[in-house]
Amino acid sequence: MIKIYTQIEQGEAWLKSYRGSLPVFACVLGFTETALLPGISAAGLTPEDRQYTACADAEFLYYGAAHQPKYPLPPLTAGASPVLISRAVVAGLKLPVYLFNAGLPQVPAVPIIDLGGTSARCLSTGVAMEIATVKHLLAQGLRWGSQLSANISQSYLILSECVVGGTTTALAILTGLGIDAVGKVNSSHPVCNHEQKLAVVQAGLEKVKNQNPIDPLALVAAVGDPMQVVVAGMAIAASRRCGVLLAGGTQMLAVYALAQAIAQSYSLSWQPEAIVVGTTRWVAEDPTGATVDLALSLGKNSINWGKETPPLLATQLSFADSRYPQLRAYEQGFVKEGVGAGAACIAAYLNQNWQQEQLLAAIEAQLDQLVNSLSQ
């Protein structure tokens, strides 16, 4: 049910350590105006829809389909939100869920921990956030990583995200850290819009090219989004006490690289061997990206930030036999991942030994409820 694509021994040891454990599920929400660029993302049909994607996903993750949402799940180009997958597992395993607002244009209608961040400007400006905001968010990430891991030394923390346009900010951070990421990232489109992403990233990095090597926090302030530095801080602090499952593909590989650079630049102790990156096979095996190659590239960056390559794991969940066309769309390359979907499936396997049939049934049950609630 889980395949390990890089650092196989370390990945196997990590999985063995946490078999039977019940994790804590954290989701950090953020926004970048990069998401408003026409065609940059398929996580919401229009730029207007994409402003509410994180609020809608947070509500569904927390309450499920029976709840009357303030922000309904936005229509997508094709497919259904990956939060259906995460919600199926969170509800089935009764996972404790913590939601964090790292910087959103509006406040989600859920119990949420406000970290006092701001939304990011489009990364093409080269001034996405104020450096003071980035430093504040790192401090919040370190504090909450320490707090969430305090009582789960025998278990692990799932760190997930919801940032529309986040694979583009991820490309910017990876490139700025000296990692060869061009043409390797994923997107919510069936065929990744590499050229569009790269043009945006080059415009942003052009404005900071004189700072070499650039301080990682200055890099986030220039071309990042508010989620990245929060999750990097959480991962650094939590790794000292428990396992960490970075929930996502491209975005979490960027967070891992950022954590590595921050830990080194600011002499912060951390335990990289406690951290793995977990995603879906739609990301790990995306023919229009190169996720495995990207993970391996983290170990050979051009700036000497440390050379660890994280274990990359992926659930082998398939929607090929789903009775819902919205789920079968994943097999055509739409959506792929988000809101910790892949990591949630990994957790269901580790804790309850859920296999393909149970996962699919639980996810389709969420969609049944959603369809019924919409038709009432």
Coordinates of C-alpha atoms in Angstrom, one line a residue:
M1 CA 0.0 0.0 0.0
I2 CA 3.0 2.3 0.5
K3 CA 5.9 2.5 -1.9
I4 CA 9.3 4.1 -0.9
Y5 CA 11.0 5.9 -3.8
T6 CA 14.2 7.3 -2.2
Q7 CA 16.3 6.4 0.8
I8 CA 14.6 3.0 1.0
E9 CA 16.3 1.8 4.2
Q10 CA 15.6 5.0 6.1
G11 CA 12.0 5.0 4.8
E12 CA 11.5 1.4 5.9
A13 CA 12.9 2.1 9.4
W14 CA 10.6 5.1 9.7
L15 CA 7.5 3.1 8.7
K16 CA 8.4 0.3 11.1
S17 CA 8.9 2.8 14.0
Y18 CA 5.4 4.1 13.7
R19 CA 3.3 1.1 12.8
G20 CA 0.2 1.1 15.0
S21 CA 0.8 4.8 16.1
L22 CA -2.0 7.4 15.9
P23 CA -0.5 10.6 14.6
V24 CA -1.5 14.2 15.2
F25 CA -2.7 15.9 12.0
A26 CA -1.8 19.6 11.5
C27 CA -2.7 21.6 8.4
V28 CA -1.2 25.0 7.7
L29 CA -3.2 27.3 5.4
G30 CA -1.7 30.1 3.5
F31 CA -2.3 32.3 0.4
T32 CA -0.1 33.8 -2.3
E33 CA -1.4 36.2 -5.0
T34 CA 0.6 34.0 -7.4
A35 CA -2.6 31.9 -7.3
L36 CA -4.5 34.7 -9.1
L37 CA -2.5 34.4 -12.3
P38 CA -4.8 33.0 -15.0
G39 CA -4.1 29.3 -15.6
I40 CA -1.4 29.0 -12.9
S41 CA -3.4 26.4 -10.9
A42 CA -6.4 24.1 -11.3
A43 CA -7.3 24.2 -7.6
G44 CA -10.4 26.3 -8.3
L45 CA -12.0 27.1 -11.6
T46 CA -11.3 30.9 -11.6
P47 CA -8.9 33.2 -9.8
E48 CA -11.9 34.3 -7.7
D49 CA -12.6 30.7 -6.6
R50 CA -9.0 30.1 -5.8
Q51 CA -9.1 32.8 -3.1
Y52 CA -11.5 30.6 -1.1
T53 CA -10.0 27.1 -1.7
A54 CA -8.1 27.0 1.6
C55 CA -11.1 28.2 3.6
A56 CA -13.4 25.6 1.9
D57 CA -10.8 22.7 2.4
A58 CA -10.4 23.6 6.1
E59 CA -14.1 23.5 6.7
F60 CA -14.5 20.2 5.0
L61 CA -11.5 18.7 6.7
Y62 CA -12.8 19.7 10.1
Y63 CA -16.6 19.2 9.8
G64 CA -17.2 16.9 6.9
A65 CA -20.1 17.0 4.4
A66 CA -23.0 17.1 6.9
H67 CA -22.0 20.6 8.0
Q68 CA -23.5 23.6 6.1
P69 CA -20.3 25.4 5.0
K70 CA -19.7 29.1 4.9
Y71 CA -17.2 28.4 2.1
P72 CA -18.4 25.5 -0.1
L73 CA -15.7 23.4 -1.9
P74 CA -15.0 25.4 -5.1
P75 CA -15.7 23.8 -8.6
L76 CA -12.5 22.4 -10.2
T77 CA -11.6 22.1 -13.8
A78 CA -12.0 18.4 -13.2
G79 CA -11.9 16.0 -10.3
A80 CA -12.8 16.6 -6.6
S81 CA -10.8 18.2 -3.8
P82 CA -8.2 16.0 -2.2
V83 CA -9.6 17.0 1.2
L84 CA -12.2 14.2 0.6
I85 CA -9.3 11.8 1.0
S86 CA -7.9 13.5 4.1
R87 CA -11.4 13.8 5.7
A88 CA -12.1 10.1 5.2
V89 CA -9.0 9.2 7.2
V90 CA -9.3 11.9 9.8
A91 CA -12.9 10.8 10.5
G92 CA -12.2 7.1 10.3
L93 CA -9.2 7.2 12.6
K94 CA -10.5 10.1 14.8
L95 CA -7.3 11.9 14.4
P96 CA -6.7 15.1 16.4
V97 CA -6.7 18.0 13.9
Y98 CA -5.0 21.4 14.3
L99 CA -5.6 24.1 11.7
F100 CA -3.3 27.0 11.4
N101 CA -3.8 30.3 9.5
A102 CA -0.3 31.3 8.3
G103 CA -1.7 34.1 6.1
L104 CA -5.1 34.1 4.4
P105 CA -7.2 36.9 2.8
Q106 CA -10.2 35.8 4.9
V107 CA -10.7 33.9 8.1
P108 CA -11.9 30.3 7.7
A109 CA -15.1 29.4 9.5
V110 CA -13.4 26.7 11.7
P111 CA -11.6 26.6 15.0
I112 CA -8.2 27.9 13.8
I113 CA -5.0 29.0 15.4
D114 CA -4.0 32.4 13.9
L115 CA -0.2 32.7 13.6
G116 CA -0.3 36.4 12.8
G117 CA 1.0 36.1 9.3
T118 CA -0.1 37.8 6.0
S119 CA -1.0 36.6 2.5
A120 CA 2.0 36.8 0.1
R121 CA 2.1 39.0 -2.9
C122 CA 2.7 37.4 -6.2
L123 CA 6.3 36.0 -6.2
S124 CA 7.1 37.7 -9.5
T125 CA 7.3 41.0 -7.5
G126 CA 10.4 39.7 -5.6
V127 CA 8.8 41.2 -2.4
A128 CA 6.3 38.5 -1.5
M129 CA 6.3 39.2 2.3
E130 CA 8.0 41.5 4.8
I131 CA 11.1 39.9 6.4
A132 CA 9.7 40.7 9.8
T133 CA 6.6 38.6 9.0
V134 CA 8.8 35.7 7.8
K135 CA 10.9 35.8 11.0
H136 CA 7.7 36.0 13.1
L137 CA 6.2 33.0 11.2
L138 CA 9.4 31.0 11.7
A139 CA 9.2 31.6 15.5
Q140 CA 5.6 30.5 15.5
G141 CA 6.4 27.4 13.5
L142 CA 9.2 26.5 16.0
R143 CA 6.9 27.1 19.0
W144 CA 4.0 25.1 17.6
G145 CA 6.3 22.3 16.4
S146 CA 7.6 22.0 19.9
Q147 CA 4.1 22.2 21.4
L148 CA 2.5 19.6 19.1
S149 CA 5.3 17.1 19.6
A150 CA 5.5 17.5 23.3
N151 CA 3.2 14.5 24.1
I152 CA 3.7 12.3 21.1
S153 CA 7.3 11.1 21.5
Q154 CA 6.3 7.5 20.5
S155 CA 4.3 8.7 17.5
Y156 CA 4.5 11.3 14.6
L157 CA 3.2 14.6 13.5
I158 CA 1.6 15.0 10.0
L159 CA 2.3 18.5 8.7
S160 CA 0.1 19.2 5.7
E161 CA -0.7 22.4 3.7
C162 CA -3.3 24.1 1.6
V163 CA -1.8 26.9 -0.5
V164 CA -3.2 27.4 -4.0
G165 CA -0.3 28.2 -6.4
G166 CA 2.1 26.6 -3.9
T167 CA 4.0 24.4 -6.4
T168 CA 5.1 27.7 -8.1
T169 CA 6.3 29.2 -4.8
A170 CA 8.0 25.8 -4.1
L171 CA 9.8 26.0 -7.5
A172 CA 11.0 29.5 -6.5
I173 CA 12.3 28.4 -3.1
L174 CA 14.0 25.3 -4.5
T175 CA 15.7 27.3 -7.3
G176 CA 16.7 30.0 -4.9
L177 CA 18.3 27.4 -2.7
G178 CA 20.5 26.2 -5.5
I179 CA 18.5 23.0 -6.3
D180 CA 17.9 21.9 -9.9
A181 CA 14.1 21.9 -9.8
V182 CA 13.3 23.2 -13.3
G183 CA 10.9 20.9 -15.1
K184 CA 10.6 18.6 -12.0
V185 CA 7.8 20.1 -10.0
N186 CA 4.1 19.0 -10.1
S187 CA 0.9 20.9 -10.6
S188 CA -2.9 20.4 -10.2
H189 CA -3.1 20.4 -14.1
P190 CA -2.9 17.1 -15.9
V191 CA 0.2 18.4 -17.9
C192 CA 2.4 20.6 -15.7
N193 CA 2.6 24.2 -16.8
H194 CA 6.4 24.3 -16.4
E195 CA 7.0 27.2 -18.7
Q196 CA 4.5 29.5 -17.0
K197 CA 5.8 28.6 -13.6
L198 CA 9.4 29.1 -14.6
A199 CA 8.7 32.6 -16.1
V200 CA 7.1 33.7 -12.9
V201 CA 9.9 32.3 -10.8
Q202 CA 12.6 33.9 -13.0
A203 CA 10.9 37.3 -12.7
G204 CA 10.9 37.1 -8.9
L205 CA 14.4 35.7 -8.5
E206 CA 15.8 38.3 -10.9
K207 CA 15.1 40.9 -8.3
V208 CA 17.2 39.2 -5.6
K209 CA 20.0 37.8 -7.7
N210 CA 22.7 40.0 -6.1
Q211 CA 22.3 38.3 -2.7
N212 CA 24.5 35.2 -3.2
P213 CA 24.1 32.9 -1.3
I214 CA 20.8 34.3 -0.2
D215 CA 19.7 34.0 3.4
P216 CA 16.8 31.4 3.4
L217 CA 14.5 33.8 5.3
A218 CA 15.2 36.6 2.9
L219 CA 14.5 34.1 0.1
V220 CA 11.0 33.3 1.5
A221 CA 10.3 37.0 2.0
A222 CA 11.2 37.6 -1.7
V223 CA 9.5 34.7 -3.5
G224 CA 7.8 32.4 -0.9
D225 CA 4.5 31.9 0.7
P226 CA 3.6 32.0 4.4
M227 CA 3.0 28.3 4.8
Q228 CA 6.6 27.3 3.9
V229 CA 8.5 28.9 6.7
V230 CA 5.9 27.9 9.3
V231 CA 6.0 24.2 8.3
A232 CA 9.8 24.3 8.1
G233 CA 9.9 25.6 11.6
M234 CA 7.4 23.1 12.9
A235 CA 9.4 20.2 11.2
I236 CA 12.7 21.4 12.7
A237 CA 11.3 21.6 16.3
A238 CA 9.1 18.5 16.1
S239 CA 12.0 16.3 14.7
R240 CA 13.8 16.7 18.0
R241 CA 11.0 14.7 19.8
C242 CA 8.9 12.6 17.4
G243 CA 8.5 11.5 13.8
V244 CA 7.5 14.0 11.2
L245 CA 5.6 13.2 8.0
L246 CA 5.7 16.1 5.6
A247 CA 2.4 15.7 3.8
G248 CA 2.7 16.6 0.1
G249 CA 4.9 16.4 -3.0
T250 CA 6.7 19.3 -4.6
Q251 CA 5.7 21.7 -1.8
M252 CA 7.0 19.6 1.0
L253 CA 10.3 18.8 -0.8
A254 CA 10.7 22.6 -0.9
V255 CA 9.8 22.8 2.8
Y256 CA 12.4 20.1 3.6
A257 CA 15.1 22.0 1.6
L258 CA 14.1 25.2 3.4
A259 CA 14.3 23.5 6.8
Q260 CA 17.7 22.2 6.0
A261 CA 18.9 25.7 4.9
I262 CA 17.3 27.4 8.0
A263 CA 18.7 24.9 10.5
Q264 CA 22.2 25.4 9.0
S265 CA 22.1 29.2 8.6
Y266 CA 20.7 29.7 12.1
S267 CA 22.5 26.8 13.9
L268 CA 19.2 25.2 14.9
S269 CA 19.4 21.6 16.1
W270 CA 17.1 19.1 14.3
Q271 CA 16.9 15.5 13.4
P272 CA 16.5 15.1 9.7
E273 CA 16.4 11.3 10.0
A274 CA 13.1 11.7 11.9
I275 CA 11.5 13.3 8.8
V276 CA 10.0 11.7 5.7
V277 CA 8.0 13.2 2.8
G278 CA 4.7 11.4 2.1
T279 CA 2.5 11.9 -1.0
T280 CA 0.3 10.1 -3.5
R281 CA 1.5 8.0 -6.4
W282 CA -0.2 10.5 -8.7
V283 CA 2.5 12.9 -7.6
A284 CA 5.4 10.4 -7.2
E285 CA 4.8 9.0 -10.6
D286 CA 3.5 12.1 -12.4
P287 CA 4.8 11.7 -16.0
T288 CA 4.8 15.5 -16.5
G289 CA 6.9 16.1 -13.4
A290 CA 9.9 14.4 -11.9
T291 CA 9.3 14.1 -8.2
V292 CA 11.7 11.3 -7.5
D293 CA 14.5 13.1 -9.3
L294 CA 13.5 16.3 -7.4
A295 CA 13.9 14.5 -4.1
L296 CA 17.3 13.2 -5.1
S297 CA 18.3 16.7 -6.3
L298 CA 17.9 17.9 -2.6
G299 CA 21.1 15.9 -1.9
K300 CA 23.1 17.7 -4.5
N301 CA 22.3 21.4 -4.3
S302 CA 24.8 23.9 -5.6
I303 CA 24.9 25.9 -2.3
N304 CA 26.3 23.9 0.6
W305 CA 23.1 23.8 2.8
G306 CA 23.5 20.1 3.8
K307 CA 23.1 17.2 1.5
E308 CA 20.3 15.1 3.0
T309 CA 17.8 13.5 0.7
P310 CA 14.5 12.7 2.5
P311 CA 12.8 9.4 2.1
L312 CA 9.9 10.0 -0.4
L313 CA 7.0 7.7 0.3
A314 CA 3.6 7.4 -1.5
T315 CA 0.3 5.7 -1.0
Q316 CA -0.5 3.4 -3.9
L317 CA -4.2 4.4 -3.7
S318 CA -6.0 4.1 -7.0
F319 CA -9.3 5.6 -8.2
A320 CA -9.3 3.6 -11.4
D321 CA -12.3 1.5 -10.2
S322 CA -14.2 4.4 -8.5
R323 CA -17.8 4.8 -9.4
Y324 CA -17.3 8.6 -9.3
P325 CA -15.9 10.3 -12.5
Q326 CA -14.6 13.1 -10.2
L327 CA -12.3 10.6 -8.5
R328 CA -11.4 8.7 -11.7
A329 CA -10.1 12.1 -13.0
Y330 CA -7.1 11.7 -10.6
E331 CA -6.0 8.8 -12.9
Q332 CA -6.0 11.3 -15.8
G333 CA -3.6 13.5 -13.8
F334 CA -6.0 16.1 -12.4
V335 CA -5.6 17.4 -8.8
K336 CA -3.1 14.7 -7.6
E337 CA -2.6 15.8 -4.0
G338 CA -3.3 18.4 -1.3
V339 CA -4.4 18.9 2.3
G340 CA -2.2 16.0 3.4
A341 CA -4.2 13.4 1.3
G342 CA -1.3 11.1 0.6
A343 CA 0.0 11.2 4.2
A344 CA -3.5 10.5 5.5
C345 CA -3.6 7.3 3.5
I346 CA -0.2 6.4 4.8
A347 CA -1.5 7.0 8.4
A348 CA -4.5 4.8 7.8
Y349 CA -2.3 2.0 6.6
L350 CA 0.1 2.3 9.5
N351 CA -2.6 2.6 12.2
Q352 CA -5.4 0.4 11.0
N353 CA -3.8 -1.5 8.0
W354 CA -6.4 0.0 5.7
Q355 CA -6.0 -1.4 2.2
Q356 CA -7.2 -0.1 -1.2
E357 CA -10.8 -1.3 -0.7
Q358 CA -11.3 0.3 2.7
L359 CA -9.7 3.6 1.6
L360 CA -11.8 3.8 -1.5
A361 CA -15.0 2.9 0.3
A362 CA -14.3 5.6 3.0
I363 CA -13.5 8.3 0.4
E364 CA -16.5 7.4 -1.7
A365 CA -18.7 7.6 1.4
Q366 CA -17.5 11.2 1.9
L367 CA -18.4 12.0 -1.7
D368 CA -21.8 10.3 -1.2
Q369 CA -22.5 12.6 1.8
L370 CA -21.3 15.6 -0.1
V371 CA -23.5 14.9 -3.2
N372 CA -26.5 14.2 -0.9
S373 CA -26.0 17.5 1.0
L374 CA -25.7 19.5 -2.2
S375 CA -28.9 18.0 -3.6
Q376 CA -31.0 18.8 -0.5

